[in-house]
CSV table of C-alpha atoms and ligand atoms in Angstrom, one decimal:
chain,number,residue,atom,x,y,z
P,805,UNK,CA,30.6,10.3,42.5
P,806,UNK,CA,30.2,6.5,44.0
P,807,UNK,CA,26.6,7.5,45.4
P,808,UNK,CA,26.3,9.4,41.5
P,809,UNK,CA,27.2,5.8,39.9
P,810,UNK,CA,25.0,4.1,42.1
P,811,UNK,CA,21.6,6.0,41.7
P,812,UNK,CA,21.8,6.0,38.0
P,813,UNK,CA,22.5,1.9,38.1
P,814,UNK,CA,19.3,1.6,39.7
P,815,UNK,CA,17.8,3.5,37.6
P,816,UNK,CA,18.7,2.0,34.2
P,817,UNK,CA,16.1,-1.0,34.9
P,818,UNK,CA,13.0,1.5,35.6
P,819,UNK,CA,13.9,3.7,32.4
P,820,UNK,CA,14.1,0.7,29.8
P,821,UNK,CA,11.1,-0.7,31.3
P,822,UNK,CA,9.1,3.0,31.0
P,823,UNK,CA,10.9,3.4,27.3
P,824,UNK,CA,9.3,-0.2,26.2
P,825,UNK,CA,6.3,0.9,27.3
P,826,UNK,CA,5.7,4.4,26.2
P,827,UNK,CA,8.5,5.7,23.7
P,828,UNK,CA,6.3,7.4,20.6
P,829,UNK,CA,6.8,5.5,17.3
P,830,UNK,CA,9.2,7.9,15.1
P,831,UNK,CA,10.2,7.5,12.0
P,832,UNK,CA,13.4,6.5,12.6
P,833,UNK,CA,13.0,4.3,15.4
P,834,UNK,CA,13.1,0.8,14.7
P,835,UNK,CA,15.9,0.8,12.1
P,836,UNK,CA,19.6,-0.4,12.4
P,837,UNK,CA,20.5,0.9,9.5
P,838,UNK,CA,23.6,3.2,10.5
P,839,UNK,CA,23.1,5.5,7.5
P,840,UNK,CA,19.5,5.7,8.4
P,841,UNK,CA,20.0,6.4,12.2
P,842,UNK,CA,23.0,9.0,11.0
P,843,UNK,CA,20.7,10.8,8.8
P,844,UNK,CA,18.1,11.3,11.6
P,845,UNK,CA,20.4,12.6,14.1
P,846,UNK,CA,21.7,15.3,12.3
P,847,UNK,CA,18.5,16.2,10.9
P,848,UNK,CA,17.8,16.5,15.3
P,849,UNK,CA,20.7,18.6,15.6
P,850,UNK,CA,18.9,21.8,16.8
P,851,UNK,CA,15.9,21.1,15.2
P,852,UNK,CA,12.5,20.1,17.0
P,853,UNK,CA,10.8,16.2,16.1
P,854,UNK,CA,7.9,17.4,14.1
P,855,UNK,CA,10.4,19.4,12.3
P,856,UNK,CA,12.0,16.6,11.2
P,857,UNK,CA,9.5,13.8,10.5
P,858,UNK,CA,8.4,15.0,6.6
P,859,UNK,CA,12.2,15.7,5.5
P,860,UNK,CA,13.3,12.4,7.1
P,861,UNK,CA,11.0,10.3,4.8
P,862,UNK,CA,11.0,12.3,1.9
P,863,UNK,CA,14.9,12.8,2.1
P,864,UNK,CA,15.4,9.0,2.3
P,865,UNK,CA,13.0,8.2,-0.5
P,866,UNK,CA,15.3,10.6,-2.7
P,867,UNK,CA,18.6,9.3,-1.2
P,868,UNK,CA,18.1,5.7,0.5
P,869,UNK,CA,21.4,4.5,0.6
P,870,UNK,CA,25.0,6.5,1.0
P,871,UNK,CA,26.1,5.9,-2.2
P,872,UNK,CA,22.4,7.7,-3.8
P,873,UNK,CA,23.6,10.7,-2.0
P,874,UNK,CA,27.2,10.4,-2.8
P,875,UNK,CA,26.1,10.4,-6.3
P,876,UNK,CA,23.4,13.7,-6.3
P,877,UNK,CA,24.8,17.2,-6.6
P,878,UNK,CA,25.5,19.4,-3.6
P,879,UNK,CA,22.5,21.3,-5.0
P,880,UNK,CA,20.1,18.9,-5.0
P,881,UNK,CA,21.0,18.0,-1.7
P,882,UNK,CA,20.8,21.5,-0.4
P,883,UNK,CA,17.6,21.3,-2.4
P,884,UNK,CA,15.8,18.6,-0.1
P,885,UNK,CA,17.4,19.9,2.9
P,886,UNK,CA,15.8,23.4,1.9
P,887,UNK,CA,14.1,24.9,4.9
P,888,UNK,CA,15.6,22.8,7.7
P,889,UNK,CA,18.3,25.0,8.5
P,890,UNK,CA,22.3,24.5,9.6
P,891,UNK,CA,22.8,24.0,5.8
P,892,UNK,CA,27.1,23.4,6.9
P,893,UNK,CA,25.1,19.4,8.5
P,894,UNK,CA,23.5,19.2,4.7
P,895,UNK,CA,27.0,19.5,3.5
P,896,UNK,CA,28.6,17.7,5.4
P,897,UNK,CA,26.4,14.7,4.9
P,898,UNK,CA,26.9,14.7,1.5
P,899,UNK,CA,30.9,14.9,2.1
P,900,UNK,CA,31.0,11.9,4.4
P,901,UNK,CA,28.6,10.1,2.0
P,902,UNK,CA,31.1,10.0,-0.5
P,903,UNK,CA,33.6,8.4,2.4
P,904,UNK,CA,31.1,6.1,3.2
P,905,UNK,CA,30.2,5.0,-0.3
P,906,UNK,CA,34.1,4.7,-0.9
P,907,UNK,CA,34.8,2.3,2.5
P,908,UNK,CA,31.3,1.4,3.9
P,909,UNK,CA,29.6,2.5,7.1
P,910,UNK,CA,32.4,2.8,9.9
P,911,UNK,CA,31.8,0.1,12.2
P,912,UNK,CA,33.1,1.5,15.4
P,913,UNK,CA,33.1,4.8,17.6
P,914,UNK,CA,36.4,6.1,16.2
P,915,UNK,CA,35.7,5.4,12.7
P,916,UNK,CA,31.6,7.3,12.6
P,917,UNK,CA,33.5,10.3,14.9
P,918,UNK,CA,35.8,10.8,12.1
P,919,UNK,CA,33.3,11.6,9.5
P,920,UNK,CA,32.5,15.1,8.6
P,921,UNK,CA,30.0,16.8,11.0
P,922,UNK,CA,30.1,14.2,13.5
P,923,UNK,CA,30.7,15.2,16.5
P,924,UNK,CA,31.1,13.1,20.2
P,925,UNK,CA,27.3,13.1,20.6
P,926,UNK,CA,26.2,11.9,17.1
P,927,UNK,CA,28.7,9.4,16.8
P,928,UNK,CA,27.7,7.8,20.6
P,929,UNK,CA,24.2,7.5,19.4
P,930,UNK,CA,24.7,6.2,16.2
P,931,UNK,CA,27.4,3.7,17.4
P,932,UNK,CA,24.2,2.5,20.5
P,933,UNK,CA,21.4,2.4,18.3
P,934,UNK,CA,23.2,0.5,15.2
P,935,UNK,CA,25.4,-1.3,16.7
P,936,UNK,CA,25.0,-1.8,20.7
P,937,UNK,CA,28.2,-0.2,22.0
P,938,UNK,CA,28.1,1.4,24.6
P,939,UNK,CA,29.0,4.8,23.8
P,940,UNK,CA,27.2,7.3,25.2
P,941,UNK,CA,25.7,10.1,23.7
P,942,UNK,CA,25.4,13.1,25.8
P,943,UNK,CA,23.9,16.6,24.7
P,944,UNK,CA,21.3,18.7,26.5
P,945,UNK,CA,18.9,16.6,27.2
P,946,UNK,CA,20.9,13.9,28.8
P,947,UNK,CA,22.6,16.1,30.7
P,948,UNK,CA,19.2,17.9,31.8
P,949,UNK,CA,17.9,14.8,33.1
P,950,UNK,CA,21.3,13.1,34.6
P,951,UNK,CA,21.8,16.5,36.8
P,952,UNK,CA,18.3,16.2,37.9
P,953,UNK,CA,18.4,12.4,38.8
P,954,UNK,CA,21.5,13.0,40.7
P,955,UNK,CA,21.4,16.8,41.9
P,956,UNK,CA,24.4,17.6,40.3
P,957,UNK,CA,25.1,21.5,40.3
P,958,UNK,CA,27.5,21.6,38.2
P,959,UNK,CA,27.5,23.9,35.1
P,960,UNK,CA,26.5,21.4,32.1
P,961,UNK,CA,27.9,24.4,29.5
P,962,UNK,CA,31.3,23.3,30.7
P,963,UNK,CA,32.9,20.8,28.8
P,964,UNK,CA,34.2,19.1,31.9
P,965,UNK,CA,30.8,18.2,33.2
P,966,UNK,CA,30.2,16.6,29.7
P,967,UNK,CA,33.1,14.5,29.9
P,968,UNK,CA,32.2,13.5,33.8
P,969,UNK,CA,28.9,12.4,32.6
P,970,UNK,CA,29.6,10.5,29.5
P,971,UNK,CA,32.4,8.6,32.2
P,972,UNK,CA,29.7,7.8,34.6
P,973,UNK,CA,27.3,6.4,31.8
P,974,UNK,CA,30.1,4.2,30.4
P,975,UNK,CA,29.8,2.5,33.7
P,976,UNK,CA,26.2,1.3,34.0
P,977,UNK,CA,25.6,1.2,30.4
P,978,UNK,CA,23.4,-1.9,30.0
P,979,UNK,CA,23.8,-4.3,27.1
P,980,UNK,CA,20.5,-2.9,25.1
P,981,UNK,CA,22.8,0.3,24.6
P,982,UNK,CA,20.7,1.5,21.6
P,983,UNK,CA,17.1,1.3,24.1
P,984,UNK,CA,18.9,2.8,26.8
P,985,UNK,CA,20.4,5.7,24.5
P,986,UNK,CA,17.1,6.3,23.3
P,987,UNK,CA,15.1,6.0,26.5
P,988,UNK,CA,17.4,8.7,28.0
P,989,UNK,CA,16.7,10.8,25.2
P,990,UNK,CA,12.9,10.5,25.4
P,991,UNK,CA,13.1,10.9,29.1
P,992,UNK,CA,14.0,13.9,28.4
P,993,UNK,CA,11.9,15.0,25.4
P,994,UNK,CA,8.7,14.0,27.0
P,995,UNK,CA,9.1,13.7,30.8
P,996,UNK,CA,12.0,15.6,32.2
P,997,UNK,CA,10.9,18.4,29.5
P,998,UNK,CA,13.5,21.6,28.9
P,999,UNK,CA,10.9,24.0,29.1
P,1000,UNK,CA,8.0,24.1,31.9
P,1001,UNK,CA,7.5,21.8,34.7
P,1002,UNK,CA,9.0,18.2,34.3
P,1003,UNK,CA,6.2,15.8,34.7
P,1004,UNK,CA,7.6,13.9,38.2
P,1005,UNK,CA,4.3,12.1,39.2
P,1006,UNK,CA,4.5,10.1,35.6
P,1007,UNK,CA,8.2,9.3,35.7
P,1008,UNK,CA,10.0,6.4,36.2
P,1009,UNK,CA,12.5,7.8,38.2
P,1010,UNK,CA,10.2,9.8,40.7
P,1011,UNK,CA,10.9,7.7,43.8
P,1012,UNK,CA,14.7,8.2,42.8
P,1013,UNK,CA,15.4,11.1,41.7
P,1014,UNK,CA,17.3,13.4,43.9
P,1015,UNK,CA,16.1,16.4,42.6
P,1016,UNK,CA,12.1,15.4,42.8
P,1017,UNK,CA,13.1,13.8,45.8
P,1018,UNK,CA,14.2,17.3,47.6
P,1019,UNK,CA,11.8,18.9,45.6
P,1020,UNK,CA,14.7,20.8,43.8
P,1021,UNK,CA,13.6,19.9,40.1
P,1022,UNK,CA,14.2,23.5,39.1
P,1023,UNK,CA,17.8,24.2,40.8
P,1024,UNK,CA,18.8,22.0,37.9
P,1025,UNK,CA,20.5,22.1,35.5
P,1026,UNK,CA,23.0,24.5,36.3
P,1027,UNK,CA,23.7,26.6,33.0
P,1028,UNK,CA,25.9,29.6,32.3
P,1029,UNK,CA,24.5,32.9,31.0
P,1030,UNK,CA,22.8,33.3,28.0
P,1031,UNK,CA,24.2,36.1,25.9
P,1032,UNK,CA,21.5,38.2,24.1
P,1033,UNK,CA,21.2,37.7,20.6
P,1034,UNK,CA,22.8,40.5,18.1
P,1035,UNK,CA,19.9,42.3,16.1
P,1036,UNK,CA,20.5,42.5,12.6
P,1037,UNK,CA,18.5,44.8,10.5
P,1038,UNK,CA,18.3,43.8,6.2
P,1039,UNK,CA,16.6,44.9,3.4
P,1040,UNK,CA,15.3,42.2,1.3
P,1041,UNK,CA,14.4,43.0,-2.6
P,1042,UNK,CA,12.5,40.3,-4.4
P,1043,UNK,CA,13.0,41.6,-8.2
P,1044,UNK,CA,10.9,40.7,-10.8
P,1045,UNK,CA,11.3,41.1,-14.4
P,1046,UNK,CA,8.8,39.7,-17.3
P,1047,UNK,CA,8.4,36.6,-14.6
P,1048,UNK,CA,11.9,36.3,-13.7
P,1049,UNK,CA,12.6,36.8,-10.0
P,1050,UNK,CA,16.8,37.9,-8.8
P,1051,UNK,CA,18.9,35.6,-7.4
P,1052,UNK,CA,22.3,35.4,-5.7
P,1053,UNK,CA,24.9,33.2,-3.8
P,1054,UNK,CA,25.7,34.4,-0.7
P,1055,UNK,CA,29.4,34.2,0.4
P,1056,UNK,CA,31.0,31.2,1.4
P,1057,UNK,CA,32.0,31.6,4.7
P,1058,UNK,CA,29.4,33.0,7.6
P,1059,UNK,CA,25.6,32.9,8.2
P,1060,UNK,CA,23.9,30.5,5.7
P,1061,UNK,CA,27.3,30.5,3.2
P,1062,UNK,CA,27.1,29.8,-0.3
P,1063,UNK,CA,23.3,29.6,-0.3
P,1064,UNK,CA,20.9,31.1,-2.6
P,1065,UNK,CA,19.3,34.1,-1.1
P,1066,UNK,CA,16.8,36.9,-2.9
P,1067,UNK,CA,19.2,40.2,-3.4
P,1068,UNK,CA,19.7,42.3,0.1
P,1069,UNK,CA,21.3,44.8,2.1
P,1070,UNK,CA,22.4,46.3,5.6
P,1071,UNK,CA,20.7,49.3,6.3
P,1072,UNK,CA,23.6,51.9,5.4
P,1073,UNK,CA,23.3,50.4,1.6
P,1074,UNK,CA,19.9,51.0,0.7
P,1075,UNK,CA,20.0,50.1,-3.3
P,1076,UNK,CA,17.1,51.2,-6.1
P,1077,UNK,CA,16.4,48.6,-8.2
P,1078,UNK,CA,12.9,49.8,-9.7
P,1079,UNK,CA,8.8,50.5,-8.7
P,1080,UNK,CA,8.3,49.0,-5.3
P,1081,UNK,CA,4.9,47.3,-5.8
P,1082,UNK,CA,4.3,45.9,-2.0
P,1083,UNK,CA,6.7,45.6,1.1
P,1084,UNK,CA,6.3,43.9,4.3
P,1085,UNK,CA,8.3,42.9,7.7
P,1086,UNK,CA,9.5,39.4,8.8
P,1087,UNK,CA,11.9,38.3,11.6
P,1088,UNK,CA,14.4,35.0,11.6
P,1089,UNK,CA,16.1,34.1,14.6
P,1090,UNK,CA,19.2,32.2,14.3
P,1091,UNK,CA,21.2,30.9,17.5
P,1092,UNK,CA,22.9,34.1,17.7
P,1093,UNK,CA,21.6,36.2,15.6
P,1094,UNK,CA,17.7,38.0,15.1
P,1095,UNK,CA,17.8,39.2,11.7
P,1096,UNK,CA,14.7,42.1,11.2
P,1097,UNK,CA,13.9,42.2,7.4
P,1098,UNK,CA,11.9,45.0,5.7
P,1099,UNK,CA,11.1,42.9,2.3
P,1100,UNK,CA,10.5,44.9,-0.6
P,1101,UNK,CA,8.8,43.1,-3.9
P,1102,UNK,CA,10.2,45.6,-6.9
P,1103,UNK,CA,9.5,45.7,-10.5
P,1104,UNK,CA,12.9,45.4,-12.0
P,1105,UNK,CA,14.0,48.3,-14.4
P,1106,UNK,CA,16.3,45.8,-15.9
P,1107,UNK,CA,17.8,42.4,-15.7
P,1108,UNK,CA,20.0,43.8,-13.7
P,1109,UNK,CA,23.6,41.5,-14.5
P,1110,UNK,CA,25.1,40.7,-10.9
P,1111,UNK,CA,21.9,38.3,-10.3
P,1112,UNK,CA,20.6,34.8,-11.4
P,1113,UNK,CA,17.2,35.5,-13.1
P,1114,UNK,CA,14.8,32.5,-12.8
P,1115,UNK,CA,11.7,31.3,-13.1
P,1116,UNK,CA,9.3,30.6,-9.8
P,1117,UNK,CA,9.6,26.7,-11.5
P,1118,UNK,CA,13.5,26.9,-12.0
P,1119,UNK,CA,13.2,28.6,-8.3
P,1120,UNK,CA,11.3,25.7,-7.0
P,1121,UNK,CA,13.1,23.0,-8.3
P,1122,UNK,CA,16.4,23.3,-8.2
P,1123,UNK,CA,17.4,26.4,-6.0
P,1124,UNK,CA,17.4,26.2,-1.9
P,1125,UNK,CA,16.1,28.9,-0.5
P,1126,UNK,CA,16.8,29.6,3.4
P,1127,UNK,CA,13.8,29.7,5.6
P,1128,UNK,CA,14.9,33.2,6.9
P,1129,UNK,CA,13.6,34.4,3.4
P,1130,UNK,CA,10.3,31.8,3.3
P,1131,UNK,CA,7.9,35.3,4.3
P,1132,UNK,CA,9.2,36.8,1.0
P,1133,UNK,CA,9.1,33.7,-1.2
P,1134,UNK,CA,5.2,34.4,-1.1
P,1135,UNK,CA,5.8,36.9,-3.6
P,1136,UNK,CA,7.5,34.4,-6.4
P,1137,UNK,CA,5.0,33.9,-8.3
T,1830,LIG,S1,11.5,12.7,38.6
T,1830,LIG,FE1,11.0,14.7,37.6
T,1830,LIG,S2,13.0,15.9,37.7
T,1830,LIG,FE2,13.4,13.7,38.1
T,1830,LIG,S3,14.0,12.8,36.2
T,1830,LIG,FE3,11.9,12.5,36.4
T,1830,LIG,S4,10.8,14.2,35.4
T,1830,LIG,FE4,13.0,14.8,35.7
């Protein structure tokens, strides 16, 4: 571990140097407004950059301070979050808004850990980026790159090699701990890349980096197994009636709970609703589940009483539709 501690402090100088020179210009970069840095990093949780970008700035022009989105609706909230996924993160926001409105942004690591939806990750980088602690924040990425730079082979899925990590940052963290948090991050989104061939020959850390060094790069990380994903098959009925389209809530536990989803069924419940006037296939992948939809658009035979009739308008405005179902919104029209 000494000769672990060692590389990475000599690497620290090399990697804030490289970040000052080449980080992209994001959105949320730039900022030391805690609510604004807290927002972006859950919107990051599982969910790519470009992703992100739009919903960042038009989620912040609707709610630009804790107390906005304390004050909205859980729909409405839901509503601008529509499409991004992970709704439980949209949730949880607006819960710990209403915390944060009440007492003010926690000021230390403790404190933003505690909110709801924050995990050890999220609060390290919030807690270096608004405020210069030195907490680190360690996820994938980090951990991707930190095996690499020191050829560690240990599995990064165990929560042991986590902790071991996080320790060893804690000791060379510099005083720019928001830079350094983020320069480890885009070291890892744009160099030491999770998919493909990490680009050594334009890295900072090439003529230190244990792996590049043995020409090893790809031994690491060490991860465990993935497990294939579950198939899932549904049937997906868009009803319409005299320009009215079906809605329901889905339960509130589970897969995308309590969300607004167009009626459906497993395959053993096959329902008649009406005419089928055009059908179609779509897939969704979720983390562990593939869900394979056959989507049926179906003239109602009546306003049939266990659904929420609306409106594409209504639909548009004020109901939040997860992207699993976007294929089939095409027909709300
Ligand atoms: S030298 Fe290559 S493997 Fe090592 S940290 Fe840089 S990009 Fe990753």
């Amino acid at each position: 571990m000494q000769n672990a501690i060692q590389v990475l402090k000599n690497a620290v100088e090399p990697l804030l140097k490289w970040y000052g020179e080449n980080h992209r210009e994001l959105p949320w970069r730039g900022t030391r407004d805690p609510y604004k840095i807290w927002v972006s990093e859950i919107m990051l949780q599982q969910t790519r950059v470009e992703a992100v970008k739009g919903y960042y700035a038009a989620f912040l022009e609707k709610f630009p301070t804790a107390e906005a989105l304390a004050n909205a609706s859980e729909e409405e909230v839901l509503k601008a979050w529509e499409g991004l996924g992970y709704y439980s993160r949209a949730r949880n926001l607006h819960r710990a808004a209403k915390l944060i409105a009440e007492k003010g942004f926690p000021r230390d690591f403790e404190g933003v850990r505690s909110l709801p939806g924050v995990g050890d990750y999220t609060a390290g980088a919030i807690c270096s980026i608004a405020y210069d602690l030195p907490c680190p924040a360690v996820d994938g990425n980090v951990l991707r790159v930190l095996t690499r730079l020191t050829a560690d082979g240990r599995n990064i899925d165990e929560m042991s090699t986590r902790i071991a990590f996080s320790q060893l940052l804690r000791e060379v963290y510099p005083k720019e701990a928001g830079e350094f948090c983020q320069s480890l991050m885009e070291l890892g989104a744009i160099m030491c890349v999770p998919n493909g061939e990490p680009m050594c020959p334009l890295c900072p850390w090439q003529n230190m980096c244990l792996a590049h060094l043995a020409g090893e790069e790809e031994k690491f990380p060490v991860r465990s197994e993935k497990k294939a994903r579950k198939i899932e098959r549904i049937f997906v009925y868009v009803l319409k009636k005299e320009g009215k389209f079906a809605l329901r809530k889905r339960e509130k536990r589970g897969l995308l709970a309590g969300l607004w989803e167009f009626p459906n069924t497993s395959e053993k419940e096959r329902a008649n609703y009406g005419q089928v006037l055009s059908e179609k296939t779509a897939k969704h992948i979720f983390t562990h589940v593939e869900w394979h939809m056959m989507g049926y658009l179906i003239e109602a035979e009546e306003f049939f009483p266990q659904f929420l009739w609306v409106t594409p308008e209504e639909m548009k405005q004020s109901y939040a539709l997860p992207s699993a179902f976007k294929a089939f919104k095409e027909w709300v029209k």
